[in-house]
Short mmCIF file of C-alpha atoms in Angstrom, two decimals:
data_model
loop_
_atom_site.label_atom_id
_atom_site.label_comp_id
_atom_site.label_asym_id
_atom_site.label_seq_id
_atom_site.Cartn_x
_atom_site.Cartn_y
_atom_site.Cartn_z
CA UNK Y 1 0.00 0.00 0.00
CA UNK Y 2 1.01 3.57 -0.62
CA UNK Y 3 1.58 5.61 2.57
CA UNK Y 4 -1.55 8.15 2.67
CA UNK Y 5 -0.38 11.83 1.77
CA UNK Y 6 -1.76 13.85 4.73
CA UNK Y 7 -3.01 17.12 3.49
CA UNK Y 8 -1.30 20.33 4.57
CA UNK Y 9 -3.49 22.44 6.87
CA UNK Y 10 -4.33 25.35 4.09
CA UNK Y 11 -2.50 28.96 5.36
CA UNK Y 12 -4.56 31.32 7.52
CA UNK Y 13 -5.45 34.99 5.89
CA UNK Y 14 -6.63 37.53 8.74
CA UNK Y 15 -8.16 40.68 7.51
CA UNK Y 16 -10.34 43.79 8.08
CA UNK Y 17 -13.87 43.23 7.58
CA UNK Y 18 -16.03 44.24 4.87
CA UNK Y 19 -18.22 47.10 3.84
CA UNK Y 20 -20.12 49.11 1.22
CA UNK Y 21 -20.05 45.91 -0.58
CA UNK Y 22 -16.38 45.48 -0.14
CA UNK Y 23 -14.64 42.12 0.81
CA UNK Y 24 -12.39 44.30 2.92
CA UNK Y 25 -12.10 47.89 4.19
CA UNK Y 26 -8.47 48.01 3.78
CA UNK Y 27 -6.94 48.44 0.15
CA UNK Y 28 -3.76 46.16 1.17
CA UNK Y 29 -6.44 42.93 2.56
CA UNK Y 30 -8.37 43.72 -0.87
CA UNK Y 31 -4.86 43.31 -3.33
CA UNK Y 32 -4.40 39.96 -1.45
CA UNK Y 33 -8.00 38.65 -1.29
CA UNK Y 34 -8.15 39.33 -4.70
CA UNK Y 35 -4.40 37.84 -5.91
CA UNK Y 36 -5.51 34.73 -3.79
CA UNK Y 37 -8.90 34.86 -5.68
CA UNK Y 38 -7.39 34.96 -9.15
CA UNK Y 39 -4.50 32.31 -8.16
CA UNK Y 40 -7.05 30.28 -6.20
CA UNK Y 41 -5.20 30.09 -3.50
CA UNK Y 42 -7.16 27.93 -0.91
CA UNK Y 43 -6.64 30.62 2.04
CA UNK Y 44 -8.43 30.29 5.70
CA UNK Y 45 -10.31 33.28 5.80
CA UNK Y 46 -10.63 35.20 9.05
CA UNK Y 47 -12.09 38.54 8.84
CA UNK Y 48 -11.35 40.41 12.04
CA UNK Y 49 -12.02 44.40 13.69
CA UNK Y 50 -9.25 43.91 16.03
CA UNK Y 51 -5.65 43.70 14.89
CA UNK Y 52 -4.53 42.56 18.10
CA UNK Y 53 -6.31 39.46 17.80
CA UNK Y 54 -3.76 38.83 14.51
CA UNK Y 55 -0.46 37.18 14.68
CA UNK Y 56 1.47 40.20 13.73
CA UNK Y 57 -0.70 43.16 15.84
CA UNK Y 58 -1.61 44.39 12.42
CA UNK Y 59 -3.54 43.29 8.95
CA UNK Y 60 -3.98 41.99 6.78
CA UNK Y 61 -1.29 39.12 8.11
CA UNK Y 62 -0.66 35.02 6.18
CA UNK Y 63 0.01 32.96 8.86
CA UNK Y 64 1.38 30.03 6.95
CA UNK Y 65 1.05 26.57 7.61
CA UNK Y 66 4.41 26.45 9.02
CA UNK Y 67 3.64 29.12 11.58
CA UNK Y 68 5.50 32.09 9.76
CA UNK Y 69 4.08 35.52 9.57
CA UNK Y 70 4.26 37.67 6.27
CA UNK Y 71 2.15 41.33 6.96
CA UNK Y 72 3.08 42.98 3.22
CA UNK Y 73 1.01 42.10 0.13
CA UNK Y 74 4.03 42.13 -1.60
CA UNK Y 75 5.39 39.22 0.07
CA UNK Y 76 2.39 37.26 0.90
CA UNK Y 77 1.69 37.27 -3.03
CA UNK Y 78 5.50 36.05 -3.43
CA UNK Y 79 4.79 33.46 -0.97
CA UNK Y 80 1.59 31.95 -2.51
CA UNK Y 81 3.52 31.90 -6.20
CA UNK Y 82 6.17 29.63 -4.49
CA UNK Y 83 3.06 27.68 -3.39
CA UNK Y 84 2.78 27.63 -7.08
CA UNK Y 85 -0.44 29.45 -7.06
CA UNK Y 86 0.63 32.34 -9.59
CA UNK Y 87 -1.59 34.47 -11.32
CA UNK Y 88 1.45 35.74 -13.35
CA UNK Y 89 2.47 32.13 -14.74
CA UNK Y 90 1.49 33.16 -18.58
CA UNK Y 91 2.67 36.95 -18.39
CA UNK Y 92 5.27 37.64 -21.24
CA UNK Y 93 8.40 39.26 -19.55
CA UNK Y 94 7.77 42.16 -21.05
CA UNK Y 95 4.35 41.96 -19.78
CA UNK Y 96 5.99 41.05 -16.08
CA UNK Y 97 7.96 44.50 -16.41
CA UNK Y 98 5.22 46.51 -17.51
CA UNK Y 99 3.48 44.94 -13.95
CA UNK Y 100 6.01 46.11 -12.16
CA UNK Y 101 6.15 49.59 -13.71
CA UNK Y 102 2.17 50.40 -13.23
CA UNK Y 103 2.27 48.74 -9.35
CA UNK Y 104 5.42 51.50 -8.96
CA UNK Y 105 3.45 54.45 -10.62
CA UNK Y 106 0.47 53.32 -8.37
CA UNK Y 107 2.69 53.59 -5.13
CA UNK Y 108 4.21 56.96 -6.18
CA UNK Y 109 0.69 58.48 -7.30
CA UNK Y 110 -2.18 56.95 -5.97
CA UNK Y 111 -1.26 55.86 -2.76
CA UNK Y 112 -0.61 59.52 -1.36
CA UNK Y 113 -4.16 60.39 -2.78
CA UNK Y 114 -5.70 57.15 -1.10
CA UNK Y 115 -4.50 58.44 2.36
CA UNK Y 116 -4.92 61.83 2.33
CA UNK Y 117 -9.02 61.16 1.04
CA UNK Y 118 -9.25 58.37 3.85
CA UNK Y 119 -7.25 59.87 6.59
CA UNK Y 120 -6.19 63.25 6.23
CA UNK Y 121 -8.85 64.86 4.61
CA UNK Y 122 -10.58 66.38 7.94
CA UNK Y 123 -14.57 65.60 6.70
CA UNK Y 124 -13.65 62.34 5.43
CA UNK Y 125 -11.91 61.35 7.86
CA UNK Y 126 -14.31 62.32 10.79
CA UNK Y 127 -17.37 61.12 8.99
CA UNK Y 128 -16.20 58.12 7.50
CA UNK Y 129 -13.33 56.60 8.48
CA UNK Y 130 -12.82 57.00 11.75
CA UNK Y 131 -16.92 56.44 12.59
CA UNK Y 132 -16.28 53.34 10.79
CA UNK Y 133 -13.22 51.87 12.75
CA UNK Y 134 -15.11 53.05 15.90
CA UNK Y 135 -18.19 51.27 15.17
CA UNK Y 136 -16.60 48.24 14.45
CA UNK Y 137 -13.84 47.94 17.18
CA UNK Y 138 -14.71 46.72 20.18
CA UNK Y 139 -14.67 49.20 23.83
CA UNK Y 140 -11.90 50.69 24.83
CA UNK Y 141 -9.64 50.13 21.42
CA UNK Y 142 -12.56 51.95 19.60
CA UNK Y 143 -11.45 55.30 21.83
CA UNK Y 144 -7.95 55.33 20.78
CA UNK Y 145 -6.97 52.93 17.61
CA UNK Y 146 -8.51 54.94 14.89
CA UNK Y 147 -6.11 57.99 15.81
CA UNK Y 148 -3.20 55.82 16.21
CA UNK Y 149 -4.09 55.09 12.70
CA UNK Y 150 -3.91 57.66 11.50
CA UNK Y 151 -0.97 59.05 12.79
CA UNK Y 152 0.65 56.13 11.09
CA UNK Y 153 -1.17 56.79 7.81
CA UNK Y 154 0.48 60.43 8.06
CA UNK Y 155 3.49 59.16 8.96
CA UNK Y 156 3.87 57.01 5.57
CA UNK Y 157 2.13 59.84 3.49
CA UNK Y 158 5.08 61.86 4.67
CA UNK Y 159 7.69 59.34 4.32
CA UNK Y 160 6.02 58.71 0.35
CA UNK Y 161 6.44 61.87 -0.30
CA UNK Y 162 10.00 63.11 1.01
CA UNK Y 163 8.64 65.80 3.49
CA UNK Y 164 8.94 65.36 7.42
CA UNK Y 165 7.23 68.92 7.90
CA UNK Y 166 3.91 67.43 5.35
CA UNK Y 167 0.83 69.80 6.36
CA UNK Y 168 -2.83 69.23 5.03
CA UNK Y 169 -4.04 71.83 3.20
CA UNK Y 170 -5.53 72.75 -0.16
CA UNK Y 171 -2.49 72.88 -1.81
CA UNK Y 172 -1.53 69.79 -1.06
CA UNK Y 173 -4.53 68.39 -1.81
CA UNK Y 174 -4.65 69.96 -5.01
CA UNK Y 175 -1.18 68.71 -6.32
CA UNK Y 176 -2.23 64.74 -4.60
CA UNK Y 177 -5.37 64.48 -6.65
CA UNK Y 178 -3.72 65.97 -10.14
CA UNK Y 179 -1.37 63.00 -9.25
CA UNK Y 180 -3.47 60.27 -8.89
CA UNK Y 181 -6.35 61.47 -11.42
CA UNK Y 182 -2.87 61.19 -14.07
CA UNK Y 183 -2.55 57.83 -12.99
CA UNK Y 184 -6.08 56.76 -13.67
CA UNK Y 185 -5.79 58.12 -16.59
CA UNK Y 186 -2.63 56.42 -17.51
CA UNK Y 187 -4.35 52.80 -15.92
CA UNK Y 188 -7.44 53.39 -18.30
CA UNK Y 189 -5.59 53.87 -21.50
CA UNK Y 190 -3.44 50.79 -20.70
CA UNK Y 191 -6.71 48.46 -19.79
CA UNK Y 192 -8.05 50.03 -23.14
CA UNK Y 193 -11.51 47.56 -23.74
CA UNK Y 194 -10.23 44.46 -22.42
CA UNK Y 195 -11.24 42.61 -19.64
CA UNK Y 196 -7.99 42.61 -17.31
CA UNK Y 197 -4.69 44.38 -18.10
CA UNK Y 198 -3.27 41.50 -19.36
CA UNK Y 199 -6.19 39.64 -21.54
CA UNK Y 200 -9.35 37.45 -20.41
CA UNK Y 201 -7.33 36.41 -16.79
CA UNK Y 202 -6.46 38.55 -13.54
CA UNK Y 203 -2.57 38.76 -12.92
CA UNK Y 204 -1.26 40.37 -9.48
CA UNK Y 205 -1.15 43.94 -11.29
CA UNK Y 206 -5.42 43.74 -11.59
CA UNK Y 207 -5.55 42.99 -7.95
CA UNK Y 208 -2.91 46.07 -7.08
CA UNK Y 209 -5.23 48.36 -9.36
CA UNK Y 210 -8.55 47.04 -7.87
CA UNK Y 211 -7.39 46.92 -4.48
CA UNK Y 212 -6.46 50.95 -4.70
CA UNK Y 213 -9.25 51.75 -6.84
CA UNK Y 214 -13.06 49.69 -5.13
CA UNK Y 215 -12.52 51.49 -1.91
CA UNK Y 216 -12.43 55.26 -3.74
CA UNK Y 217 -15.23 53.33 -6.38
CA UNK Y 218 -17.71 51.75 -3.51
CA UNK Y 219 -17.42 54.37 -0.58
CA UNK Y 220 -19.85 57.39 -0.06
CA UNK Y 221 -17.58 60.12 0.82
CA UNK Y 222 -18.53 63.69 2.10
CA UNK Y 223 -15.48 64.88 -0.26
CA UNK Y 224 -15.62 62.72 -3.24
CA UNK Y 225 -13.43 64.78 -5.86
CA UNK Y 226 -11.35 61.16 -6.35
CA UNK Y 227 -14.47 59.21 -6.73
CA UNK Y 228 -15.93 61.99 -9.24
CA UNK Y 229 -12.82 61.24 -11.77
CA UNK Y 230 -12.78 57.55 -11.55
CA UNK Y 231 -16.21 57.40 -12.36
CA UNK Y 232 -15.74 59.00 -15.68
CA UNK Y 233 -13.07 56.44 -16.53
CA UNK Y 234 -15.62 53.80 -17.57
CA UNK Y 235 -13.64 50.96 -18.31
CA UNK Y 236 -12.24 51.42 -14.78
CA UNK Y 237 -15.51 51.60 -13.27
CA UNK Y 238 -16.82 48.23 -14.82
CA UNK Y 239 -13.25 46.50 -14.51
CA UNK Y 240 -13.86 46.93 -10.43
CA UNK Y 241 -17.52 46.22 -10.66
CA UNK Y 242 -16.81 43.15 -13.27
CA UNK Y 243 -14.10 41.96 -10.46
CA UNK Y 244 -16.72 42.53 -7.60
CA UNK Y 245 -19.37 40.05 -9.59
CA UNK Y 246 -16.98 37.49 -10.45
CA UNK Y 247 -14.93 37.09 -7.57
CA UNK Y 248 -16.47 38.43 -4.42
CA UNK Y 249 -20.54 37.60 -5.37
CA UNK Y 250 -21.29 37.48 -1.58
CA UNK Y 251 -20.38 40.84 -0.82
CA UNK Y 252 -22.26 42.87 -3.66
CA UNK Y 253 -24.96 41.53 -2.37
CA UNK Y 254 -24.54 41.55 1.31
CA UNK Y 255 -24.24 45.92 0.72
CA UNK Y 256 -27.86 46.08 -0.77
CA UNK Y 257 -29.03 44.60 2.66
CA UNK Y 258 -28.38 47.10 5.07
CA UNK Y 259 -26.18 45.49 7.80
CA UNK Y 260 -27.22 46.22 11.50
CA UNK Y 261 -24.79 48.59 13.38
CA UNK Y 262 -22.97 46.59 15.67
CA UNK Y 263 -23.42 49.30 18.33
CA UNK Y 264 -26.29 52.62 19.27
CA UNK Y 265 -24.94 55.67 17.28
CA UNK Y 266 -25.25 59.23 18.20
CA UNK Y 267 -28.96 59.60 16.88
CA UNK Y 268 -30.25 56.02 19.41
CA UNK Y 269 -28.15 57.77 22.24
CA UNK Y 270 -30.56 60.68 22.09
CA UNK Y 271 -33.91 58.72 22.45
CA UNK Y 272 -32.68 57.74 25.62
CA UNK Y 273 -35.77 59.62 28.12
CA UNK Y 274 -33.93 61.21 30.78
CA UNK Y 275 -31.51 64.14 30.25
CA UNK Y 276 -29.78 63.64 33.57
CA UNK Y 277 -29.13 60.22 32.86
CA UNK Y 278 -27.81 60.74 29.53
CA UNK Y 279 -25.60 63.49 31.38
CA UNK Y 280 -24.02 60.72 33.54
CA UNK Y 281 -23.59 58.38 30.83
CA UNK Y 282 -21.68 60.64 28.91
CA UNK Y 283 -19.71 61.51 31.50
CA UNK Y 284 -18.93 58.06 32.53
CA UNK Y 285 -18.25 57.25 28.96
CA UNK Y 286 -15.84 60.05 28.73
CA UNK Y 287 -14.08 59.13 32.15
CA UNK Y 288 -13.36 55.59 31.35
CA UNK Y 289 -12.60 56.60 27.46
CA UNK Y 290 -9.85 58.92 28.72
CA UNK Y 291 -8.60 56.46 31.87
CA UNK Y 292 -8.14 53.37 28.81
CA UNK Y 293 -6.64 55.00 26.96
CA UNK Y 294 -4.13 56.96 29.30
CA UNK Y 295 -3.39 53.19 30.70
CA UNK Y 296 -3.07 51.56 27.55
CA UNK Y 297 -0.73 54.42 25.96
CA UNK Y 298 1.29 54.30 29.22
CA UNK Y 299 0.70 57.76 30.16
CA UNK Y 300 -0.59 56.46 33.98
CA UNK Y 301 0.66 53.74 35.88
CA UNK Y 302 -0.39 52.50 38.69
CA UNK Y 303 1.61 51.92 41.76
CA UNK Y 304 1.17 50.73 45.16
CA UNK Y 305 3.40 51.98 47.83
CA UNK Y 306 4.34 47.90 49.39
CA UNK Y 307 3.59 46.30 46.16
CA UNK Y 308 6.78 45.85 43.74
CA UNK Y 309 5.29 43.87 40.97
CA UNK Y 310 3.01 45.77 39.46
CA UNK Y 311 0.24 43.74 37.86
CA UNK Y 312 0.07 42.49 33.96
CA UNK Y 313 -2.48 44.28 31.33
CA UNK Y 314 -4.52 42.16 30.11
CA UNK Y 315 -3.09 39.73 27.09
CA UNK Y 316 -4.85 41.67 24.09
CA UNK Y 317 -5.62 38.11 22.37
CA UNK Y 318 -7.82 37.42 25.02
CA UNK Y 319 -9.71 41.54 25.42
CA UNK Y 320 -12.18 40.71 22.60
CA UNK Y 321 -15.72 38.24 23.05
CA UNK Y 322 -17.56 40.69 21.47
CA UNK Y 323 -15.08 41.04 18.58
CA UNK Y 324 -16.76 40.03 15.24
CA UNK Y 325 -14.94 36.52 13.42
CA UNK Y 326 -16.15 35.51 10.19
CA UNK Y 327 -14.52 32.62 9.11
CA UNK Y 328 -14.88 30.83 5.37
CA UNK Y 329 -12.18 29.24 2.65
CA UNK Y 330 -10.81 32.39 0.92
#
């Protein structure tokens, strides 16, 4: 008898959730859904609001089979083509450079704009993205995550573009969105009428492009000047869209239900009866808001005159059994 081969335990994906009929929020867990999509890589899903509950502290994040960690989308896509699941394996090599050149124009042009629209952008960022990371992270990380965030967001916008001093402003704007509105343009004429940049099948440069472009596509934005030019490129439009249909069904459709808000927003909080209780709550909410996070950024510590050992925080794998899992083969 042969020896049975036992299968390999497939490698775990973790990711931030979905929304607006999105399979992620987050433009780097959408290029590798969608490379693993197109290569058919059979990924462990596990969509997740709290990167502390991921191997790394951060997502998206492959844990592989053989317990490694990769956090960049460049690497986990090199990983799964040396799992010989490559959706590059019939580019040309002068088709593999021309990938290489667009993902490069893409960091250097729309990248900037993608940060400075999500988390810069004052409006946009208070209405939308940081209401979003709020309502979906559970109490106290909700208080004091989304501005970490951002700060790190700013921090790479700055390092992308050379300038330690970087201040938002409408000049700055201005000169971001000439930049990536270029590059749009410069995607669009290269897609031309054909399916994917490349023919009738995905490569990794369609899920780099759709990554960047379905979250500026699919989310309603108080200052939508990015969203207004892709959506007179067309082709663009329907190469996202087409991409949405094929590969992520689910989640078109899931956005045309409306999905219950995971917690009471602003509007529920004023039905509440009593004025004076609502006082107190608020103040209680603000209290403990502040106290988290001044323990959990180390700005307080607390000591006890006889006691030497102070005691542990809690292990952040184990804050979270309200935190949302959704778990299904990528």
């Amino acid at each position: 008898h042969l020896p049975v081969k036992k299968m390999a335990a497939p490698d775990e994906l973790f990711c931030w959730e979905g929304d607006w009929g999105l399979p992620s929020v987050s433009t780097d867990c959408l290029v590798v859904l969608a490379y693993a999509q197109f290569a058919g890589a059979p990924l462990k899903l596990r969509k997740i609001c709290n990167p502390w509950r991921s191997p790394s502290g951060s997502l998206p994040v492959l844990r592989t089979n053989q317990k490694k960690t990769l956090s960049r989308p460049s690497d986990i896509i090199i990983h799964l083509r040396k799992q010989k699941y490559n959706a590059d394996y019939d580019l040309s090599a002068k088709e593999g450079a021309d990938s290489l050149a667009f993902i490069s124009l893409l960091e250097e042009k729309l990248i900037p704009a993608l940060i400075y629209t999500f988390w810069i952008e004052p409006k946009n960022y208070v209405d939308v993205t940081r209401r979003w990371y709020a309502e979906h992270m559970m109490f106290p990380l909700n208080f004091f995550l989304p501005g970490r965030m951002q700060s790190r967001q700013l921090e790479k916008l700055r390092l992308l573009r050379g300038d330690e001093n970087l201040e938002a402003g409408e000049e700055l704007e201005k000169e971001l969105y000439q930049d990536a509105a270029e590059c749009m343009n410069l995607l669009s004429q290269r897609l031309g009428s054909q399916k994917f940049f490349f023919g009738d099948s995905p490569s990794s440069l369609d899920a780099y492009v759709f990554g960047h472009l379905a979250p500026i596509l699919k989310c309603k934005l108080p200052n939508g000047k990015l969203q207004q030019h892709l959506r007179s490129l067309d082709n663009l439009t329907d190469f996202c869209s087409n991409i949405l249909l094929l590969y992520f069904p689910r989640d078109g459709r899931e956005n045309s239900g409306e999905k219950a808000s995971p917690q009471p927003d602003a509007a529920d909080f004023d039905n509440v009866p009593n004025k004076r209780r609502k006082q107190f709550l608020s103040a209680v909410f603000a209290f403990a808001a502040m106290l988290s996070y001044a323990l959990l950024t180390g700005m307080v510590s607390i000591q006890h005159a006889h006691q030497e050992a102070l005691e542990e925080p809690p292990d952040p794998e184990h804050i979270g059994p309200h935190d949302h899992e959704e778990e299904g083969d990528g």
